[in-house]
PDB file of C-alpha atoms and ligand atoms in Angstrom:
ATOM      1  CA  MET B 300       0.000   0.000   0.000  1.00  0.00           C
ATOM      2  CA  GLU B 301       1.355   3.426  -0.946  1.00  0.00           C
ATOM      3  CA  LYS B 302       0.761   7.018   0.073  1.00  0.00           C
ATOM      4  CA  LYS B 303      -1.080   9.136  -2.476  1.00  0.00           C
ATOM      5  CA  GLU B 304      -2.294  12.600  -1.470  1.00  0.00           C
ATOM      6  CA  LEU B 305      -1.716  14.363   1.810  1.00  0.00           C
ATOM      7  CA  LEU B 306      -5.213  14.535   3.343  1.00  0.00           C
ATOM      8  CA  CYS B 307      -4.294  16.526   6.419  1.00  0.00           C
ATOM      9  CA  GLU B 308      -1.324  17.421   8.548  1.00  0.00           C
ATOM     10  CA  GLY B 309      -1.501  17.924  12.284  1.00  0.00           C
ATOM     11  CA  LYS B 310       1.191  18.906  14.741  1.00  0.00           C
ATOM     12  CA  ALA B 311       2.487  15.361  15.255  1.00  0.00           C
ATOM     13  CA  LYS B 312       1.091  13.302  12.377  1.00  0.00           C
ATOM     14  CA  ARG B 313       0.245  13.335   8.675  1.00  0.00           C
ATOM     15  CA  LEU B 314      -2.608  11.468   7.006  1.00  0.00           C
ATOM     16  CA  PHE B 315      -2.372  10.270   3.382  1.00  0.00           C
ATOM     17  CA  SER B 316      -4.923   8.752   1.040  1.00  0.00           C
ATOM     18  CA  THR B 317      -4.202   5.371  -0.567  1.00  0.00           C
ATOM     19  CA  GLU B 318      -5.527   3.470  -3.588  1.00  0.00           C
ATOM     20  CA  ASP B 319      -8.267   2.118  -1.282  1.00  0.00           C
ATOM     21  CA  PRO B 320     -10.855   4.841  -0.514  1.00  0.00           C
ATOM     22  CA  ASP B 321     -11.621   3.175   2.852  1.00  0.00           C
ATOM     23  CA  LEU B 322      -8.009   3.173   4.058  1.00  0.00           C
ATOM     24  CA  ALA B 323      -5.426   5.844   4.797  1.00  0.00           C
ATOM     25  CA  ILE B 324      -1.800   5.914   5.933  1.00  0.00           C
ATOM     26  CA  LEU B 325      -1.080   7.662   9.224  1.00  0.00           C
ATOM     27  CA  GLU B 326       2.505   8.859   9.576  1.00  0.00           C
ATOM     28  CA  PHE B 327       3.933   9.736  12.996  1.00  0.00           C
ATOM     29  CA  LYS B 328       6.325  12.710  12.929  1.00  0.00           C
ATOM     30  CA  ASP B 329       9.208  13.557  15.240  1.00  0.00           C
ATOM     31  CA  ASP B 330       7.711  17.054  15.676  1.00  0.00           C
ATOM     32  CA  THR B 331       6.650  17.755  19.220  1.00  0.00           C
ATOM     33  CA  THR B 332       4.515  20.670  20.315  1.00  0.00           C
ATOM     34  CA  ALA B 333       2.894  21.815  23.519  1.00  0.00           C
ATOM     35  CA  PHE B 334       0.553  24.546  24.666  1.00  0.00           C
ATOM     36  CA  ASP B 335      -1.335  24.719  21.345  1.00  0.00           C
ATOM     37  CA  GLY B 336       1.829  24.720  19.282  1.00  0.00           C
ATOM     38  CA  SER B 337       3.496  27.664  21.026  1.00  0.00           C
ATOM     39  CA  LYS B 338       6.362  25.383  22.120  1.00  0.00           C
ATOM     40  CA  LYS B 339       7.968  23.288  19.387  1.00  0.00           C
ATOM     41  CA  ALA B 340      10.850  20.873  18.896  1.00  0.00           C
ATOM     42  CA  GLU B 341      11.878  17.942  16.782  1.00  0.00           C
ATOM     43  CA  ILE B 342      12.725  14.920  18.899  1.00  0.00           C
ATOM     44  CA  ALA B 343      14.556  12.278  16.858  1.00  0.00           C
ATOM     45  CA  GLY B 344      12.888   8.884  17.104  1.00  0.00           C
ATOM     46  CA  LYS B 345       9.675  10.133  18.739  1.00  0.00           C
ATOM     47  CA  GLY B 346       7.529   9.283  15.703  1.00  0.00           C
ATOM     48  CA  GLU B 347       8.718   5.688  15.719  1.00  0.00           C
ATOM     49  CA  LEU B 348       8.271   5.340  19.488  1.00  0.00           C
ATOM     50  CA  ASN B 349       4.707   6.690  19.367  1.00  0.00           C
ATOM     51  CA  CYS B 350       3.875   4.552  16.341  1.00  0.00           C
ATOM     52  CA  SER B 351       5.121   1.472  18.244  1.00  0.00           C
ATOM     53  CA  ILE B 352       3.308   2.333  21.476  1.00  0.00           C
ATOM     54  CA  SER B 353       0.052   3.268  19.746  1.00  0.00           C
ATOM     55  CA  THR B 354       0.163   0.077  17.661  1.00  0.00           C
ATOM     56  CA  ILE B 355       0.483  -2.068  20.802  1.00  0.00           C
ATOM     57  CA  LEU B 356      -2.314  -0.222  22.629  1.00  0.00           C
ATOM     58  CA  MET B 357      -4.752  -0.103  19.692  1.00  0.00           C
ATOM     59  CA  ASP B 358      -4.161  -3.812  19.048  1.00  0.00           C
ATOM     60  CA  TYR B 359      -4.736  -4.559  22.721  1.00  0.00           C
ATOM     61  CA  LEU B 360      -8.003  -2.573  22.768  1.00  0.00           C
ATOM     62  CA  GLU B 361      -9.176  -4.382  19.619  1.00  0.00           C
ATOM     63  CA  SER B 362      -8.630  -7.671  21.491  1.00  0.00           C
ATOM     64  CA  TYR B 363     -11.236  -6.364  23.981  1.00  0.00           C
ATOM     65  CA  HIS B 364     -13.617  -5.529  21.117  1.00  0.00           C
ATOM     66  CA  VAL B 365     -13.080  -1.775  21.271  1.00  0.00           C
ATOM     67  CA  PRO B 366     -13.584  -0.561  17.683  1.00  0.00           C
ATOM     68  CA  THR B 367     -10.604   1.488  16.491  1.00  0.00           C
ATOM     69  CA  HIS B 368      -9.427   2.956  13.181  1.00  0.00           C
ATOM     70  CA  PHE B 369      -6.202   0.921  13.437  1.00  0.00           C
ATOM     71  CA  VAL B 370      -5.729  -1.754  10.757  1.00  0.00           C
ATOM     72  CA  LYS B 371      -2.026  -2.596  10.867  1.00  0.00           C
ATOM     73  CA  ARG B 372       1.449  -1.192  11.133  1.00  0.00           C
ATOM     74  CA  LEU B 373       3.002  -0.467   7.752  1.00  0.00           C
ATOM     75  CA  SER B 374       6.517   0.723   8.670  1.00  0.00           C
ATOM     76  CA  PRO B 375       8.361   1.977  11.771  1.00  0.00           C
ATOM     77  CA  THR B 376       6.517   5.315  11.579  1.00  0.00           C
ATOM     78  CA  GLU B 377       3.363   4.444   9.598  1.00  0.00           C
ATOM     79  CA  GLN B 378       0.053   2.693  10.229  1.00  0.00           C
ATOM     80  CA  ILE B 379      -2.753   1.740   7.890  1.00  0.00           C
ATOM     81  CA  VAL B 380      -5.971   3.150   9.361  1.00  0.00           C
ATOM     82  CA  LYS B 381      -9.615   3.335   8.340  1.00  0.00           C
ATOM     83  CA  VAL B 382     -10.753   6.623   6.813  1.00  0.00           C
ATOM     84  CA  VAL B 383     -13.098   8.321   9.292  1.00  0.00           C
ATOM     85  CA  ASP B 384     -15.168  11.464   9.624  1.00  0.00           C
ATOM     86  CA  THR B 385     -13.520  12.952  12.687  1.00  0.00           C
ATOM     87  CA  ILE B 386     -15.667  14.303  15.484  1.00  0.00           C
ATOM     88  CA  PRO B 387     -13.869  17.540  16.446  1.00  0.00           C
ATOM     89  CA  ILE B 388     -13.949  16.808  20.164  1.00  0.00           C
ATOM     90  CA  GLU B 389     -11.161  15.723  22.521  1.00  0.00           C
ATOM     91  CA  VAL B 390     -12.393  13.432  25.276  1.00  0.00           C
ATOM     92  CA  VAL B 391     -10.194  13.499  28.374  1.00  0.00           C
ATOM     93  CA  MET B 392     -10.449  11.054  31.241  1.00  0.00           C
ATOM     94  CA  ARG B 393      -8.596  11.592  34.490  1.00  0.00           C
ATOM     95  CA  ASN B 394      -7.756   9.112  37.253  1.00  0.00           C
ATOM     96  CA  ILE B 395      -5.375  11.389  39.154  1.00  0.00           C
ATOM     97  CA  ALA B 396      -5.711  15.159  39.499  1.00  0.00           C
ATOM     98  CA  THR B 397      -2.927  17.052  37.706  1.00  0.00           C
ATOM     99  CA  GLY B 398      -2.311  19.253  34.651  1.00  0.00           C
ATOM    100  CA  SER B 399      -4.982  21.738  33.658  1.00  0.00           C
ATOM    101  CA  LEU B 400      -7.445  20.288  36.209  1.00  0.00           C
ATOM    102  CA  VAL B 401      -5.450  21.508  39.203  1.00  0.00           C
ATOM    103  CA  LYS B 402      -5.043  24.934  37.577  1.00  0.00           C
ATOM    104  CA  ARG B 403      -8.815  25.284  37.142  1.00  0.00           C
ATOM    105  CA  LEU B 404     -10.216  23.652  40.249  1.00  0.00           C
ATOM    106  CA  PRO B 405      -9.170  23.148  43.884  1.00  0.00           C
ATOM    107  CA  PHE B 406      -7.813  19.617  43.535  1.00  0.00           C
ATOM    108  CA  GLU B 407      -4.548  18.630  45.171  1.00  0.00           C
ATOM    109  CA  ASP B 408      -1.922  17.868  42.493  1.00  0.00           C
ATOM    110  CA  GLY B 409      -1.251  14.126  42.350  1.00  0.00           C
ATOM    111  CA  LYS B 410      -4.358  13.110  44.278  1.00  0.00           C
ATOM    112  CA  GLN B 411      -6.170   9.932  43.238  1.00  0.00           C
ATOM    113  CA  LEU B 412      -9.698  10.908  42.193  1.00  0.00           C
ATOM    114  CA  THR B 413     -12.578   9.140  43.942  1.00  0.00           C
ATOM    115  CA  TYR B 414     -14.451   9.051  40.637  1.00  0.00           C
ATOM    116  CA  PRO B 415     -12.687   9.385  37.287  1.00  0.00           C
ATOM    117  CA  ILE B 416     -13.455  12.701  35.569  1.00  0.00           C
ATOM    118  CA  PHE B 417     -14.611  13.017  31.964  1.00  0.00           C
ATOM    119  CA  GLU B 418     -14.004  16.237  30.097  1.00  0.00           C
ATOM    120  CA  LEU B 419     -14.792  17.383  26.570  1.00  0.00           C
ATOM    121  CA  SER B 420     -12.838  20.006  24.619  1.00  0.00           C
ATOM    122  CA  LEU B 421     -13.524  21.507  21.237  1.00  0.00           C
ATOM    123  CA  LYS B 422     -10.674  20.562  18.883  1.00  0.00           C
ATOM    124  CA  ASN B 423      -9.756  24.081  17.810  1.00  0.00           C
ATOM    125  CA  ASP B 424      -6.206  25.391  18.197  1.00  0.00           C
ATOM    126  CA  GLU B 425      -7.094  29.055  17.551  1.00  0.00           C
ATOM    127  CA  LEU B 426      -9.484  28.957  20.489  1.00  0.00           C
ATOM    128  CA  GLY B 427      -7.013  26.926  22.579  1.00  0.00           C
ATOM    129  CA  ASP B 428      -9.152  23.726  22.604  1.00  0.00           C
ATOM    130  CA  PRO B 429     -11.713  25.189  25.020  1.00  0.00           C
ATOM    131  CA  LEU B 430     -13.504  22.999  27.517  1.00  0.00           C
ATOM    132  CA  ILE B 431     -17.130  22.358  26.500  1.00  0.00           C
ATOM    133  CA  ASN B 432     -19.978  20.226  27.795  1.00  0.00           C
ATOM    134  CA  GLU B 433     -22.238  17.935  25.812  1.00  0.00           C
ATOM    135  CA  TYR B 434     -24.834  20.670  25.234  1.00  0.00           C
ATOM    136  CA  HIS B 435     -22.226  22.841  23.493  1.00  0.00           C
ATOM    137  CA  ALA B 436     -21.435  19.804  21.329  1.00  0.00           C
ATOM    138  CA  TYR B 437     -25.103  19.405  20.296  1.00  0.00           C
ATOM    139  CA  ALA B 438     -25.583  23.147  19.735  1.00  0.00           C
ATOM    140  CA  LEU B 439     -22.427  23.296  17.607  1.00  0.00           C
ATOM    141  CA  ASP B 440     -23.692  20.271  15.670  1.00  0.00           C
ATOM    142  CA  LEU B 441     -20.517  18.320  16.444  1.00  0.00           C
ATOM    143  CA  CYS B 442     -22.270  15.057  17.237  1.00  0.00           C
ATOM    144  CA  THR B 443     -25.501  13.510  18.512  1.00  0.00           C
ATOM    145  CA  GLN B 444     -26.562  12.559  22.032  1.00  0.00           C
ATOM    146  CA  GLU B 445     -26.115   8.915  21.042  1.00  0.00           C
ATOM    147  CA  ASP B 446     -22.519   9.664  19.927  1.00  0.00           C
ATOM    148  CA  ILE B 447     -21.722  11.250  23.302  1.00  0.00           C
ATOM    149  CA  ARG B 448     -23.242   8.245  25.097  1.00  0.00           C
ATOM    150  CA  ILE B 449     -21.113   5.860  23.049  1.00  0.00           C
ATOM    151  CA  MET B 450     -17.953   7.983  23.453  1.00  0.00           C
ATOM    152  CA  PHE B 451     -18.396   8.101  27.241  1.00  0.00           C
ATOM    153  CA  ARG B 452     -19.045   4.362  27.415  1.00  0.00           C
ATOM    154  CA  MET B 453     -16.041   3.549  25.215  1.00  0.00           C
ATOM    155  CA  THR B 454     -13.781   5.931  27.134  1.00  0.00           C
ATOM    156  CA  ALA B 455     -14.749   4.347  30.466  1.00  0.00           C
ATOM    157  CA  LYS B 456     -14.104   0.880  29.034  1.00  0.00           C
ATOM    158  CA  ILE B 457     -10.749   1.973  27.560  1.00  0.00           C
ATOM    159  CA  ASN B 458      -9.799   3.453  30.936  1.00  0.00           C
ATOM    160  CA  ALA B 459     -10.584   0.200  32.734  1.00  0.00           C
ATOM    161  CA  ILE B 460      -8.650  -1.882  30.191  1.00  0.00           C
ATOM    162  CA  LEU B 461      -5.593   0.360  29.947  1.00  0.00           C
ATOM    163  CA  ARG B 462      -5.379   1.176  33.659  1.00  0.00           C
ATOM    164  CA  SER B 463      -4.954  -2.463  34.555  1.00  0.00           C
ATOM    165  CA  PHE B 464      -2.706  -3.085  31.525  1.00  0.00           C
ATOM    166  CA  PHE B 465      -0.337  -0.324  32.714  1.00  0.00           C
ATOM    167  CA  GLU B 466      -0.700  -1.274  36.389  1.00  0.00           C
ATOM    168  CA  ARG B 467       0.544  -4.807  35.656  1.00  0.00           C
ATOM    169  CA  ARG B 468       3.617  -3.236  34.056  1.00  0.00           C
ATOM    170  CA  GLY B 469       4.424  -0.985  37.005  1.00  0.00           C
ATOM    171  CA  LEU B 470       2.886   2.108  35.420  1.00  0.00           C
ATOM    172  CA  ILE B 471       0.057   4.454  36.400  1.00  0.00           C
ATOM    173  CA  LEU B 472      -2.335   5.763  33.754  1.00  0.00           C
ATOM    174  CA  VAL B 473      -2.854   9.237  35.205  1.00  0.00           C
ATOM    175  CA  ASP B 474      -5.050  10.719  32.458  1.00  0.00           C
ATOM    176  CA  PHE B 475      -5.464  10.542  28.697  1.00  0.00           C
ATOM    177  CA  LYS B 476      -7.092  12.164  25.686  1.00  0.00           C
ATOM    178  CA  LEU B 477      -9.042  10.282  23.042  1.00  0.00           C
ATOM    179  CA  GLU B 478     -10.527  11.198  19.673  1.00  0.00           C
ATOM    180  CA  PHE B 479     -13.346   9.515  17.817  1.00  0.00           C
ATOM    181  CA  GLY B 480     -14.599   9.314  14.268  1.00  0.00           C
ATOM    182  CA  ARG B 481     -17.157   7.574  12.127  1.00  0.00           C
ATOM    183  CA  HIS B 482     -16.345   4.958   9.474  1.00  0.00           C
ATOM    184  CA  LYS B 483     -19.286   3.469   7.553  1.00  0.00           C
ATOM    185  CA  ASN B 484     -21.658   4.558  10.320  1.00  0.00           C
ATOM    186  CA  GLU B 485     -19.625   2.984  13.093  1.00  0.00           C
ATOM    187  CA  LEU B 486     -18.207   5.218  15.797  1.00  0.00           C
ATOM    188  CA  MET B 487     -14.621   4.269  16.576  1.00  0.00           C
ATOM    189  CA  LEU B 488     -11.496   5.351  18.406  1.00  0.00           C
ATOM    190  CA  THR B 489      -9.092   7.271  16.124  1.00  0.00           C
ATOM    191  CA  ASP B 490      -5.850   9.245  16.423  1.00  0.00           C
ATOM    192  CA  GLU B 491      -3.202   7.735  18.729  1.00  0.00           C
ATOM    193  CA  ILE B 492      -2.688   6.553  22.274  1.00  0.00           C
ATOM    194  CA  SER B 493       0.853   7.412  23.271  1.00  0.00           C
ATOM    195  CA  PRO B 494       2.844   9.343  25.866  1.00  0.00           C
ATOM    196  CA  ASP B 495       1.968  12.439  23.772  1.00  0.00           C
ATOM    197  CA  SER B 496      -1.728  11.955  24.571  1.00  0.00           C
ATOM    198  CA  CYS B 497      -1.570  10.281  28.010  1.00  0.00           C
ATOM    199  CA  ARG B 498       0.118  10.956  31.305  1.00  0.00           C
ATOM    200  CA  ILE B 499       1.973   7.865  32.471  1.00  0.00           C
ATOM    201  CA  TRP B 500       3.904   7.684  35.746  1.00  0.00           C
ATOM    202  CA  ASP B 501       6.141   5.012  37.201  1.00  0.00           C
ATOM    203  CA  LYS B 502       4.164   3.327  39.976  1.00  0.00           C
ATOM    204  CA  LYS B 503       6.982   3.241  42.533  1.00  0.00           C
ATOM    205  CA  THR B 504       8.804   6.517  41.922  1.00  0.00           C
ATOM    206  CA  ARG B 505       5.987   8.479  40.215  1.00  0.00           C
ATOM    207  CA  LYS B 506       8.556   9.541  37.607  1.00  0.00           C
ATOM    208  CA  LYS B 507       6.789  11.172  34.641  1.00  0.00           C
ATOM    209  CA  LEU B 508       7.157   9.084  31.474  1.00  0.00           C
ATOM    210  CA  ASP B 509       5.163  11.294  29.085  1.00  0.00           C
ATOM    211  CA  LYS B 510       5.044  14.615  27.238  1.00  0.00           C
ATOM    212  CA  ASP B 511       5.099  16.592  30.501  1.00  0.00           C
ATOM    213  CA  ARG B 512       8.892  16.052  30.291  1.00  0.00           C
ATOM    214  CA  PHE B 513       8.820  18.256  27.163  1.00  0.00           C
ATOM    215  CA  ARG B 514       6.089  20.644  28.366  1.00  0.00           C
ATOM    216  CA  PHE B 515       8.044  21.467  31.531  1.00  0.00           C
ATOM    217  CA  ASP B 516      11.637  21.144  30.197  1.00  0.00           C
ATOM    218  CA  MET B 517      12.424  18.135  32.348  1.00  0.00           C
ATOM    219  CA  GLY B 518      14.612  16.443  29.682  1.00  0.00           C
ATOM    220  CA  GLY B 519      14.880  12.726  28.969  1.00  0.00           C
ATOM    221  CA  MET B 520      11.727  12.554  26.852  1.00  0.00           C
ATOM    222  CA  GLU B 521      12.994   9.928  24.357  1.00  0.00           C
ATOM    223  CA  GLN B 522      14.301   7.765  27.221  1.00  0.00           C
ATOM    224  CA  ALA B 523      10.943   8.038  28.989  1.00  0.00           C
ATOM    225  CA  TYR B 524       8.984   7.043  25.859  1.00  0.00           C
ATOM    226  CA  GLN B 525      11.457   4.180  25.275  1.00  0.00           C
ATOM    227  CA  GLU B 526      10.891   3.023  28.850  1.00  0.00           C
ATOM    228  CA  VAL B 527       7.125   2.948  28.296  1.00  0.00           C
ATOM    229  CA  LEU B 528       7.648   0.932  25.104  1.00  0.00           C
ATOM    230  CA  ASP B 529      10.055  -1.485  26.817  1.00  0.00           C
ATOM    231  CA  ARG B 530       7.573  -2.113  29.615  1.00  0.00           C
ATOM    232  CA  ILE B 531       4.509  -2.642  27.424  1.00  0.00           C
ATOM    233  CA  GLY B 532       6.205  -4.501  24.546  1.00  0.00           C
ATOM    234  CA  ASN B 533       5.781  -8.292  24.820  1.00  0.00           C
TER     235      ASN B 533
HETATM  236  P1  LIG S 726      -4.460  18.611  30.518  1.00  0.00           P
HETATM  237  O1  LIG S 726      -4.289  18.291  31.976  1.00  0.00           O
HETATM  238  O2  LIG S 726      -3.385  19.504  29.988  1.00  0.00           O
HETATM  239  O3  LIG S 726      -5.838  19.103  30.202  1.00  0.00           O
HETATM  240  O4  LIG S 726      -4.298  17.232  29.722  1.00  0.00           O
HETATM  241  C1  LIG S 726      -5.111  16.125  29.980  1.00  0.00           C
HETATM  242  C2  LIG S 726      -4.639  14.942  29.130  1.00  0.00           C
HETATM  243  O5  LIG S 726      -4.859  15.180  27.750  1.00  0.00           O
HETATM  244  C3  LIG S 726      -3.159  14.625  29.264  1.00  0.00           C
HETATM  245  O6  LIG S 726      -3.021  13.212  29.279  1.00  0.00           O
HETATM  246  C4  LIG S 726      -2.533  15.172  28.030  1.00  0.00           C
HETATM  247  C5  LIG S 726      -3.637  15.100  27.015  1.00  0.00           C
HETATM  248  N1  LIG S 726      -3.639  16.208  26.069  1.00  0.00           N
HETATM  249  C6  LIG S 726      -3.524  15.967  24.708  1.00  0.00           C
HETATM  250  O7  LIG S 726      -3.407  14.822  24.288  1.00  0.00           O
HETATM  251  N2  LIG S 726      -3.579  17.027  23.845  1.00  0.00           N
HETATM  252  C7  LIG S 726      -3.737  18.297  24.270  1.00  0.00           C
HETATM  253  O8  LIG S 726      -3.788  19.201  23.448  1.00  0.00           O
HETATM  254  C8  LIG S 726      -3.843  18.537  25.692  1.00  0.00           C
HETATM  255  C9  LIG S 726      -4.001  19.928  26.215  1.00  0.00           C
HETATM  256  C10 LIG S 726      -3.797  17.460  26.532  1.00  0.00           C
HETATM  257  N1  LIG S 727      -1.053  18.943  21.847  1.00  0.00           N
HETATM  258  C1  LIG S 727      -1.120  20.335  22.219  1.00  0.00           C
HETATM  259  C2  LIG S 727      -0.135  21.129  21.403  1.00  0.00           C
HETATM  260  O1  LIG S 727       0.532  21.072  20.792  1.00  0.00           O
HETATM  261  C3  LIG S 727      -0.974  20.653  23.656  1.00  0.00           C
HETATM  262  C4  LIG S 727      -0.259  19.756  24.589  1.00  0.00           C
HETATM  263  O2  LIG S 727      -0.170  18.560  24.353  1.00  0.00           O
HETATM  264  O3  LIG S 727       0.210  20.262  25.621  1.00  0.00           O
HETATM  265  O4  LIG S 727       0.214  22.026  21.239  1.00  0.00           O
END
């Protein structure tokens, strides 16, 4: 399968059409951005690490009958994925309070949440991906009530599956962001699941093994991503 036209380019990935109108090629870039693109760098090897990690996690979710756009890995930095109509919403789920949550609300940083928190954001860089609720989503015609119900149910299931997957490998799934799209009328998980889109901490030391290392200039980002891959591979 070969890349034809560039369909869209995001901050960390490119999507290409193929000879099959139902399938696309998703290419993971080394480009790394934070804070809506205001902070940028190229981190050699990051694309391959995220492609590897996302392949493992998407495959694992498929084994639990979570529908995803992932079809197969094509090369170190490329996956074959289903072509979807993207729902322009980012769904965040949080198990531990940190990040933007502790800036907005009086939660203690690092505290285990009694109930996981769902959040929705509008996928819109110019507006800084603002937080919305489901009524904004309906009023903006982003999706239906049924879509939101399915996205919440799938996100809760993904959280349960991945939390215990990481836990067994000495890792804590702190929070994560998911995106969804529709392929032939089926709502499915799209985008990636990687240390760019999740917060992952070491269970014993609570060392951050995710993009916070880049966001907050902590260094050692490639080593952290490699450590996640080493722990979840095989
Ligand atoms: P936040 O605490 O900054 O809102 O981030 C919550 C989770 O969402 C965290 O795992 C990182 C992820 N995330 C993205 O994948 N993309 C984004 O643009 C942002 C802001 C967060
Ligand atoms: N993904 C967003 C950006 O690039 C924000 C973030 O992950 O912090 O800019």
